[in-house]
Every structure is written in C-alpha cells, then in structure tokens.
C-alpha cells in the first residue's frame, strides 16, 4: 500500500516536472520569437534610415 502511494507520488512529480520542462521550452521559444521579431524591426528601421539617407543625398546633389 505504502509503495503504491510512493510510486504514484513519484509518477506525479515526474509528470509535473515534464510539464514544467515543456513550459520552459515554450517560454524560451516565445522569447526567441520576440528577439527575432525585434531583429526584423531593427533591420527594417535601418533599411528605412539608409533609404532616407540616400534620398537626402540625392536631394542635396540636385
């Protein structure tokens, strides 16, 4: 009887730690996605900046 309860508790804690690990992986995944999106935004902003600079230099030359 005692062994059965111990075994169940052990299984439950393993199950919970597995859920926790999956949850952590998911959070890391979300964080990486956020970083990727931020990088894309920075890239777009730099792109806009360089095109603005090109337009400004063309405007200065004319």
PDB file with SEQRES, HELIX, SHEET and CRYST1 records, atoms N, CA, C and O in Angstrom:
SEQRES   1 A   62  UNK UNK UNK UNK UNK UNK UNK UNK UNK UNK UNK UNK UNK          
SEQRES   2 A   62  UNK UNK UNK UNK UNK UNK UNK UNK UNK UNK UNK UNK UNK          
SEQRES   3 A   62  UNK UNK UNK UNK UNK UNK UNK UNK UNK UNK UNK UNK UNK          
SEQRES   4 A   62  UNK UNK UNK UNK UNK UNK UNK UNK UNK UNK UNK UNK UNK          
SEQRES   5 A   62  UNK UNK UNK UNK UNK UNK UNK UNK UNK UNK                      
HELIX    1 AA1 UNK A    2  UNK A   61  1                                  60    
CRYST1    1.000    1.000    1.000  90.00  90.00  90.00 P 1           1          
ATOM      1  N   UNK A   1       0.842  -1.205   0.000  1.00  0.00           N  
ATOM      2  CA  UNK A   1       0.000   0.000   0.000  1.00  0.00           C  
ATOM      3  C   UNK A   1       0.875   1.252   0.000  1.00  0.00           C  
ATOM      4  O   UNK A   1       0.699   2.149  -0.824  1.00  0.00           O  
ATOM      5  N   UNK A   2       1.828   1.294   0.946  1.00  0.00           N  
ATOM      6  CA  UNK A   2       2.713   2.463   1.037  1.00  0.00           C  
ATOM      7  C   UNK A   2       3.540   2.628  -0.226  1.00  0.00           C  
ATOM      8  O   UNK A   2       3.778   3.748  -0.678  1.00  0.00           O  
ATOM      9  N   UNK A   3       3.976   1.517  -0.792  1.00  0.00           N  
ATOM     10  CA  UNK A   3       4.793   1.532  -2.005  1.00  0.00           C  
ATOM     11  C   UNK A   3       3.990   2.126  -3.166  1.00  0.00           C  
ATOM     12  O   UNK A   3       4.506   2.912  -3.960  1.00  0.00           O  
ATOM     13  N   UNK A   4       2.729   1.736  -3.244  1.00  0.00           N  
ATOM     14  CA  UNK A   4       1.850   2.216  -4.318  1.00  0.00           C  
ATOM     15  C   UNK A   4       1.705   3.735  -4.246  1.00  0.00           C  
ATOM     16  O   UNK A   4       1.778   4.418  -5.267  1.00  0.00           O  
ATOM     17  N   UNK A   5       1.499   4.261  -3.035  1.00  0.00           N  
ATOM     18  CA  UNK A   5       1.337   5.706  -2.848  1.00  0.00           C  
ATOM     19  C   UNK A   5       2.640   6.427  -3.236  1.00  0.00           C  
ATOM     20  O   UNK A   5       2.625   7.448  -3.923  1.00  0.00           O  
ATOM     21  N   UNK A   6       3.777   5.854  -2.767  1.00  0.00           N  
ATOM     22  CA  UNK A   6       5.080   6.443  -3.101  1.00  0.00           C  
ATOM     23  C   UNK A   6       5.272   6.475  -4.606  1.00  0.00           C  
ATOM     24  O   UNK A   6       5.716   7.478  -5.166  1.00  0.00           O  
ATOM     25  N   UNK A   7       4.937   5.375  -5.255  1.00  0.00           N  
ATOM     26  CA  UNK A   7       5.106   5.259  -6.703  1.00  0.00           C  
ATOM     27  C   UNK A   7       4.243   6.303  -7.422  1.00  0.00           C  
ATOM     28  O   UNK A   7       4.690   6.957  -8.365  1.00  0.00           O  
ATOM     29  N   UNK A   8       2.991   6.443  -6.951  1.00  0.00           N  
ATOM     30  CA  UNK A   8       2.086   7.433  -7.551  1.00  0.00           C  
ATOM     31  C   UNK A   8       2.618   8.851  -7.380  1.00  0.00           C  
ATOM     32  O   UNK A   8       2.563   9.654  -8.311  1.00  0.00           O  
ATOM     33  N   UNK A   9       3.130   9.157  -6.194  1.00  0.00           N  
ATOM     34  CA  UNK A   9       3.684  10.487  -5.945  1.00  0.00           C  
ATOM     35  C   UNK A   9       4.881  10.735  -6.852  1.00  0.00           C  
ATOM     36  O   UNK A   9       5.041  11.823  -7.405  1.00  0.00           O  
ATOM     37  N   UNK A  10       5.719   9.713  -6.997  1.00  0.00           N  
ATOM     38  CA  UNK A  10       6.893   9.814  -7.844  1.00  0.00           C  
ATOM     39  C   UNK A  10       6.468  10.074  -9.285  1.00  0.00           C  
ATOM     40  O   UNK A  10       7.025  10.945  -9.953  1.00  0.00           O  
ATOM     41  N   UNK A  11       5.482   9.319  -9.763  1.00  0.00           N  
ATOM     42  CA  UNK A  11       4.978   9.486 -11.125  1.00  0.00           C  
ATOM     43  C   UNK A  11       4.400  10.890 -11.316  1.00  0.00           C  
ATOM     44  O   UNK A  11       4.619  11.536 -12.340  1.00  0.00           O  
ATOM     45  N   UNK A  12       3.650  11.349 -10.294  1.00  0.00           N  
ATOM     46  CA  UNK A  12       3.039  12.675 -10.381  1.00  0.00           C  
ATOM     47  C   UNK A  12       4.112  13.747 -10.449  1.00  0.00           C  
ATOM     48  O   UNK A  12       3.999  14.683 -11.239  1.00  0.00           O  
ATOM     49  N   UNK A  13       5.157  13.625  -9.629  1.00  0.00           N  
ATOM     50  CA  UNK A  13       6.205  14.650  -9.628  1.00  0.00           C  
ATOM     51  C   UNK A  13       6.965  14.611 -10.956  1.00  0.00           C  
ATOM     52  O   UNK A  13       7.344  15.660 -11.479  1.00  0.00           O  
ATOM     53  N   UNK A  14       7.192  13.420 -11.506  1.00  0.00           N  
ATOM     54  CA  UNK A  14       7.842  13.312 -12.819  1.00  0.00           C  
ATOM     55  C   UNK A  14       6.987  13.967 -13.880  1.00  0.00           C  
ATOM     56  O   UNK A  14       7.484  14.693 -14.741  1.00  0.00           O  
ATOM     57  N   UNK A  15       5.697  13.701 -13.807  1.00  0.00           N  
ATOM     58  CA  UNK A  15       4.744  14.263 -14.773  1.00  0.00           C  
ATOM     59  C   UNK A  15       4.755  15.785 -14.697  1.00  0.00           C  
ATOM     60  O   UNK A  15       4.773  16.469 -15.720  1.00  0.00           O  
ATOM     61  N   UNK A  16       4.744  16.312 -13.455  1.00  0.00           N  
ATOM     62  CA  UNK A  16       4.739  17.763 -13.264  1.00  0.00           C  
ATOM     63  C   UNK A  16       6.048  18.380 -13.749  1.00  0.00           C  
ATOM     64  O   UNK A  16       6.046  19.443 -14.369  1.00  0.00           O  
ATOM     65  N   UNK A  17       7.167  17.707 -13.464  1.00  0.00           N  
ATOM     66  CA  UNK A  17       8.449  18.268 -13.905  1.00  0.00           C  
ATOM     67  C   UNK A  17       8.539  18.227 -15.435  1.00  0.00           C  
ATOM     68  O   UNK A  17       9.160  19.098 -16.045  1.00  0.00           O  
ATOM     69  N   UNK A  18       7.920  17.216 -16.050  1.00  0.00           N  
ATOM     70  CA  UNK A  18       7.889  17.152 -17.513  1.00  0.00           C  
ATOM     71  C   UNK A  18       7.088  18.316 -18.061  1.00  0.00           C  
ATOM     72  O   UNK A  18       7.508  18.962 -19.021  1.00  0.00           O  
ATOM     73  N   UNK A  19       5.931  18.593 -17.456  1.00  0.00           N  
ATOM     74  CA  UNK A  19       5.088  19.723 -17.880  1.00  0.00           C  
ATOM     75  C   UNK A  19       5.867  21.021 -17.706  1.00  0.00           C  
ATOM     76  O   UNK A  19       5.821  21.899 -18.567  1.00  0.00           O  
ATOM     77  N   UNK A  20       6.581  21.139 -16.591  1.00  0.00           N  
ATOM     78  CA  UNK A  20       7.371  22.336 -16.314  1.00  0.00           C  
ATOM     79  C   UNK A  20       8.456  22.515 -17.373  1.00  0.00           C  
ATOM     80  O   UNK A  20       8.682  23.623 -17.857  1.00  0.00           O  
ATOM     81  N   UNK A  21       9.121  21.422 -17.728  1.00  0.00           N  
ATOM     82  CA  UNK A  21      10.183  21.480 -18.736  1.00  0.00           C  
ATOM     83  C   UNK A  21       9.618  21.911 -20.082  1.00  0.00           C  
ATOM     84  O   UNK A  21      10.207  22.741 -20.776  1.00  0.00           O  
ATOM     85  N   UNK A  22       8.468  21.342 -20.448  1.00  0.00           N  
ATOM     86  CA  UNK A  22       7.824  21.707 -21.715  1.00  0.00           C  
ATOM     87  C   UNK A  22       7.431  23.181 -21.682  1.00  0.00           C  
ATOM     88  O   UNK A  22       7.606  23.899 -22.666  1.00  0.00           O  
ATOM     89  N   UNK A  23       6.905  23.620 -20.556  1.00  0.00           N  
ATOM     90  CA  UNK A  23       6.512  25.020 -20.377  1.00  0.00           C  
ATOM     91  C   UNK A  23       7.716  25.942 -20.541  1.00  0.00           C  
ATOM     92  O   UNK A  23       7.631  26.970 -21.213  1.00  0.00           O  
ATOM     93  N   UNK A  24       8.848  25.566 -19.921  1.00  0.00           N  
ATOM     94  CA  UNK A  24      10.071  26.361 -20.032  1.00  0.00           C  
ATOM     95  C   UNK A  24      10.540  26.424 -21.475  1.00  0.00           C  
ATOM     96  O   UNK A  24      10.944  27.483 -21.954  1.00  0.00           O  
ATOM     97  N   UNK A  25      10.488  25.285 -22.173  1.00  0.00           N  
ATOM     98  CA  UNK A  25      10.885  25.260 -23.583  1.00  0.00           C  
ATOM     99  C   UNK A  25      10.003  26.189 -24.391  1.00  0.00           C  
ATOM    100  O   UNK A  25      10.483  26.911 -25.265  1.00  0.00           O  
ATOM    101  N   UNK A  26       8.699  26.170 -24.095  1.00  0.00           N  
ATOM    102  CA  UNK A  26       7.753  27.018 -24.809  1.00  0.00           C  
ATOM    103  C   UNK A  26       8.071  28.493 -24.556  1.00  0.00           C  
ATOM    104  O   UNK A  26       8.035  29.313 -25.473  1.00  0.00           O  
ATOM    105  N   UNK A  27       8.385  28.817 -23.291  1.00  0.00           N  
ATOM    106  CA  UNK A  27       8.719  30.204 -22.951  1.00  0.00           C  
ATOM    107  C   UNK A  27       9.984  30.652 -23.672  1.00  0.00           C  
ATOM    108  O   UNK A  27      10.066  31.779 -24.161  1.00  0.00           O  
ATOM    109  N   UNK A  28      10.981  29.746 -23.734  1.00  0.00           N  
ATOM    110  CA  UNK A  28      12.221  30.059 -24.448  1.00  0.00           C  
ATOM    111  C   UNK A  28      11.914  30.285 -25.925  1.00  0.00           C  
ATOM    112  O   UNK A  28      12.455  31.197 -26.551  1.00  0.00           O  
ATOM    113  N   UNK A  29      11.042  29.445 -26.470  1.00  0.00           N  
ATOM    114  CA  UNK A  29      10.632  29.557 -27.872  1.00  0.00           C  
ATOM    115  C   UNK A  29       9.980  30.913 -28.142  1.00  0.00           C  
ATOM    116  O   UNK A  29      10.280  31.574 -29.136  1.00  0.00           O  
ATOM    117  N   UNK A  30       9.086  31.312 -27.241  1.00  0.00           N  
ATOM    118  CA  UNK A  30       8.400  32.604 -27.373  1.00  0.00           C  
ATOM    119  C   UNK A  30       9.411  33.747 -27.291  1.00  0.00           C  
ATOM    120  O   UNK A  30       9.343  34.706 -28.060  1.00  0.00           O  
ATOM    121  N   UNK A  31      10.352  33.629 -26.344  1.00  0.00           N  
ATOM    122  CA  UNK A  31      11.376  34.657 -26.175  1.00  0.00           C  
ATOM    123  C   UNK A  31      12.219  34.789 -27.431  1.00  0.00           C  
ATOM    124  O   UNK A  31      12.508  35.901 -27.875  1.00  0.00           O  
ATOM    125  N   UNK A  32      12.622  33.638 -28.018  1.00  0.00           N  
ATOM    126  CA  UNK A  32      13.418  33.664 -29.249  1.00  0.00           C  
ATOM    127  C   UNK A  32      12.628  34.304 -30.380  1.00  0.00           C  
ATOM    128  O   UNK A  32      13.182  35.056 -31.181  1.00  0.00           O  
ATOM    129  N   UNK A  33      11.329  34.007 -30.446  1.00  0.00           N  
ATOM    130  CA  UNK A  33      10.477  34.623 -31.473  1.00  0.00           C  
ATOM    131  C   UNK A  33      10.442  36.132 -31.294  1.00  0.00           C  
ATOM    132  O   UNK A  33      10.529  36.879 -32.269  1.00  0.00           O  
ATOM    133  N   UNK A  34      10.314  36.583 -30.041  1.00  0.00           N  
ATOM    134  CA  UNK A  34      10.295  38.022 -29.755  1.00  0.00           C  
ATOM    135  C   UNK A  34      11.600  38.670 -30.213  1.00  0.00           C  
ATOM    136  O   UNK A  34      11.595  39.739 -30.823  1.00  0.00           O  
ATOM    137  N   UNK A  35      12.721  38.006 -29.910  1.00  0.00           N  
ATOM    138  CA  UNK A  35      14.035  38.531 -30.301  1.00  0.00           C  
ATOM    139  C   UNK A  35      14.122  38.616 -31.824  1.00  0.00           C  
ATOM    140  O   UNK A  35      14.624  39.597 -32.372  1.00  0.00           O  
ATOM    141  N   UNK A  36      13.624  37.574 -32.503  1.00  0.00           N  
ATOM    142  CA  UNK A  36      13.650  37.548 -33.966  1.00  0.00           C  
ATOM    143  C   UNK A  36      12.825  38.698 -34.542  1.00  0.00           C  
ATOM    144  O   UNK A  36      13.259  39.377 -35.472  1.00  0.00           O  
ATOM    145  N   UNK A  37      11.643  38.908 -33.987  1.00  0.00           N  
ATOM    146  CA  UNK A  37      10.772  39.996 -34.444  1.00  0.00           C  
ATOM    147  C   UNK A  37      11.453  41.339 -34.218  1.00  0.00           C  
ATOM    148  O   UNK A  37      11.401  42.218 -35.078  1.00  0.00           O  
ATOM    149  N   UNK A  38      12.091  41.497 -33.060  1.00  0.00           N  
ATOM    150  CA  UNK A  38      12.798  42.737 -32.749  1.00  0.00           C  
ATOM    151  C   UNK A  38      13.926  42.967 -33.753  1.00  0.00           C  
ATOM    152  O   UNK A  38      14.126  44.085 -34.226  1.00  0.00           O  
ATOM    153  N   UNK A  39      14.665  41.898 -34.075  1.00  0.00           N  
ATOM    154  CA  UNK A  39      15.752  41.999 -35.054  1.00  0.00           C  
ATOM    155  C   UNK A  39      15.210  42.449 -36.401  1.00  0.00           C  
ATOM    156  O   UNK A  39      15.805  43.290 -37.074  1.00  0.00           O  
ATOM    157  N   UNK A  40      14.073  41.878 -36.787  1.00  0.00           N  
ATOM    158  CA  UNK A  40      13.448  42.240 -38.063  1.00  0.00           C  
ATOM    159  C   UNK A  40      13.061  43.722 -38.040  1.00  0.00           C  
ATOM    160  O   UNK A  40      13.288  44.441 -39.012  1.00  0.00           O  
ATOM    161  N   UNK A  41      12.479  44.170 -36.931  1.00  0.00           N  
ATOM    162  CA  UNK A  41      12.105  45.585 -36.801  1.00  0.00           C  
ATOM    163  C   UNK A  41      13.330  46.484 -36.921  1.00  0.00           C  
ATOM    164  O   UNK A  41      13.296  47.506 -37.606  1.00  0.00           O  
ATOM    165  N   UNK A  42      14.415  46.095 -36.247  1.00  0.00           N  
ATOM    166  CA  UNK A  42      15.647  46.881 -36.304  1.00  0.00           C  
ATOM    167  C   UNK A  42      16.166  46.913 -37.740  1.00  0.00           C  
ATOM    168  O   UNK A  42      16.609  47.954 -38.226  1.00  0.00           O  
ATOM    169  N   UNK A  43      16.108  45.761 -38.416  1.00  0.00           N  
ATOM    170  CA  UNK A  43      16.549  45.686 -39.808  1.00  0.00           C  
ATOM    171  C   UNK A  43      15.734  46.605 -40.698  1.00  0.00           C  
ATOM    172  O   UNK A  43      16.281  47.311 -41.545  1.00  0.00           O  
ATOM    173  N   UNK A  44      14.421  46.592 -40.501  1.00  0.00           N  
ATOM    174  CA  UNK A  44      13.536  47.450 -41.304  1.00  0.00           C  
ATOM    175  C   UNK A  44      13.838  48.918 -41.037  1.00  0.00           C  
ATOM    176  O   UNK A  44      13.875  49.730 -41.961  1.00  0.00           O  
ATOM    177  N   UNK A  45      14.056  49.255 -39.757  1.00  0.00           N  
ATOM    178  CA  UNK A  45      14.361  50.646 -39.404  1.00  0.00           C  
ATOM    179  C   UNK A  45      15.674  51.093 -40.027  1.00  0.00           C  
ATOM    180  O   UNK A  45      15.772  52.208 -40.539  1.00  0.00           O  
ATOM    181  N   UNK A  46      16.695  50.219 -39.987  1.00  0.00           N  
ATOM    182  CA  UNK A  46      17.988  50.554 -40.590  1.00  0.00           C  
ATOM    183  C   UNK A  46      17.835  50.725 -42.097  1.00  0.00           C  
ATOM    184  O   UNK A  46      18.444  51.610 -42.698  1.00  0.00           O  
ATOM    185  N   UNK A  47      17.025  49.878 -42.692  1.00  0.00           N  
ATOM    186  CA  UNK A  47      16.750  49.943 -44.125  1.00  0.00           C  
ATOM    187  C   UNK A  47      16.111  51.283 -44.474  1.00  0.00           C  
ATOM    188  O   UNK A  47      16.517  51.950 -45.426  1.00  0.00           O  
ATOM    189  N   UNK A  48      15.112  51.663 -43.693  1.00  0.00           N  
ATOM    190  CA  UNK A  48      14.429  52.933 -43.921  1.00  0.00           C  
ATOM    191  C   UNK A  48      15.396  54.095 -43.744  1.00  0.00           C  
ATOM    192  O   UNK A  48      15.354  55.073 -44.490  1.00  0.00           O  
ATOM    193  N   UNK A  49      16.265  53.975 -42.747  1.00  0.00           N  
ATOM    194  CA  UNK A  49      17.236  55.020 -42.460  1.00  0.00           C  
ATOM    195  C   UNK A  49      18.182  55.189 -43.640  1.00  0.00           C  
ATOM    196  O   UNK A  49      18.458  56.312 -44.061  1.00  0.00           O  
ATOM    197  N   UNK A  50      18.681  54.078 -44.176  1.00  0.00           N  
ATOM    198  CA  UNK A  50      19.626  54.167 -45.292  1.00  0.00           C  
ATOM    199  C   UNK A  50      18.936  54.700 -46.540  1.00  0.00           C  
ATOM    200  O   UNK A  50      19.536  55.464 -47.296  1.00  0.00           O  
ATOM    201  N   UNK A  51      17.685  54.308 -46.766  1.00  0.00           N  
ATOM    202  CA  UNK A  51      16.975  54.821 -47.946  1.00  0.00           C  
ATOM    203  C   UNK A  51      16.689  56.308 -47.771  1.00  0.00           C  
ATOM    204  O   UNK A  51      16.721  57.071 -48.736  1.00  0.00           O  
ATOM    205  N   UNK A  52      16.410  56.714 -46.537  1.00  0.00           N  
ATOM    206  CA  UNK A  52      16.199  58.135 -46.248  1.00  0.00           C  
ATOM    207  C   UNK A  52      17.482  58.922 -46.506  1.00  0.00           C  
ATOM    208  O   UNK A  52      17.459  60.021 -47.058  1.00  0.00           O  
ATOM    209  N   UNK A  53      18.614  58.319 -46.085  1.00  0.00           N  
ATOM    210  CA  UNK A  53      19.911  58.956 -46.285  1.00  0.00           C  
ATOM    211  C   UNK A  53      20.217  59.087 -47.782  1.00  0.00           C  
ATOM    212  O   UNK A  53      20.713  60.117 -48.238  1.00  0.00           O  
ATOM    213  N   UNK A  54      19.909  58.020 -48.538  1.00  0.00           N  
ATOM    214  CA  UNK A  54      20.113  58.057 -49.991  1.00  0.00           C  
ATOM    215  C   UNK A  54      19.268  59.147 -50.623  1.00  0.00           C  
ATOM    216  O   UNK A  54      19.745  59.894 -51.478  1.00  0.00           O  
ATOM    217  N   UNK A  55      18.011  59.239 -50.201  1.00  0.00           N  
ATOM    218  CA  UNK A  55      17.107  60.268 -50.739  1.00  0.00           C  
ATOM    219  C   UNK A  55      17.638  61.654 -50.399  1.00  0.00           C  
ATOM    220  O   UNK A  55      17.619  62.557 -51.236  1.00  0.00           O  
ATOM    221  N   UNK A  56      18.111  61.819 -49.164  1.00  0.00           N  
ATOM    222  CA  UNK A  56      18.630  63.118 -48.723  1.00  0.00           C  
ATOM    223  C   UNK A  56      19.865  63.494 -49.537  1.00  0.00           C  
ATOM    224  O   UNK A  56      20.014  64.646 -49.943  1.00  0.00           O  
ATOM    225  N   UNK A  57      20.763  62.514 -49.781  1.00  0.00           N  
ATOM    226  CA  UNK A  57      21.985  62.832 -50.532  1.00  0.00           C  
ATOM    227  C   UNK A  57      21.643  63.159 -51.987  1.00  0.00           C  
ATOM    228  O   UNK A  57      22.271  64.025 -52.596  1.00  0.00           O  
ATOM    229  N   UNK A  58      20.641  62.460 -52.543  1.00  0.00           N  
ATOM    230  CA  UNK A  58      20.199  62.774 -53.910  1.00  0.00           C  
ATOM    231  C   UNK A  58      19.602  64.180 -53.957  1.00  0.00           C  
ATOM    232  O   UNK A  58      19.810  64.929 -54.911  1.00  0.00           O  
ATOM    233  N   UNK A  59      18.865  64.515 -52.920  1.00  0.00           N  
ATOM    234  CA  UNK A  59      18.236  65.834 -52.836  1.00  0.00           C  
ATOM    235  C   UNK A  59      19.300  66.924 -52.735  1.00  0.00           C  
ATOM    236  O   UNK A  59      19.160  67.991 -53.332  1.00  0.00           O  
ATOM    237  N   UNK A  60      20.358  66.653 -51.983  1.00  0.00           N  
ATOM    238  CA  UNK A  60      21.439  67.615 -51.811  1.00  0.00           C  
ATOM    239  C   UNK A  60      22.183  67.824 -53.131  1.00  0.00           C  
ATOM    240  O   UNK A  60      22.586  68.941 -53.459  1.00  0.00           O  
ATOM    241  N   UNK A  61      22.359  66.740 -53.879  1.00  0.00           N  
ATOM    242  CA  UNK A  61      23.121  66.828 -55.133  1.00  0.00           C  
ATOM    243  C   UNK A  61      22.364  67.615 -56.201  1.00  0.00           C  
ATOM    244  O   UNK A  61      22.976  68.294 -57.026  1.00  0.00           O  
ATOM    245  N   UNK A  62      21.042  67.524 -56.187  1.00  0.00           N  
ATOM    246  CA  UNK A  62      20.261  68.178 -57.252  1.00  0.00           C  
ATOM    247  C   UNK A  62      20.192  69.694 -57.044  1.00  0.00           C  
ATOM    248  O   UNK A  62      19.576  70.399 -57.844  1.00  0.00           O  
TER     249      UNK A  62                                                      
END                                                                             
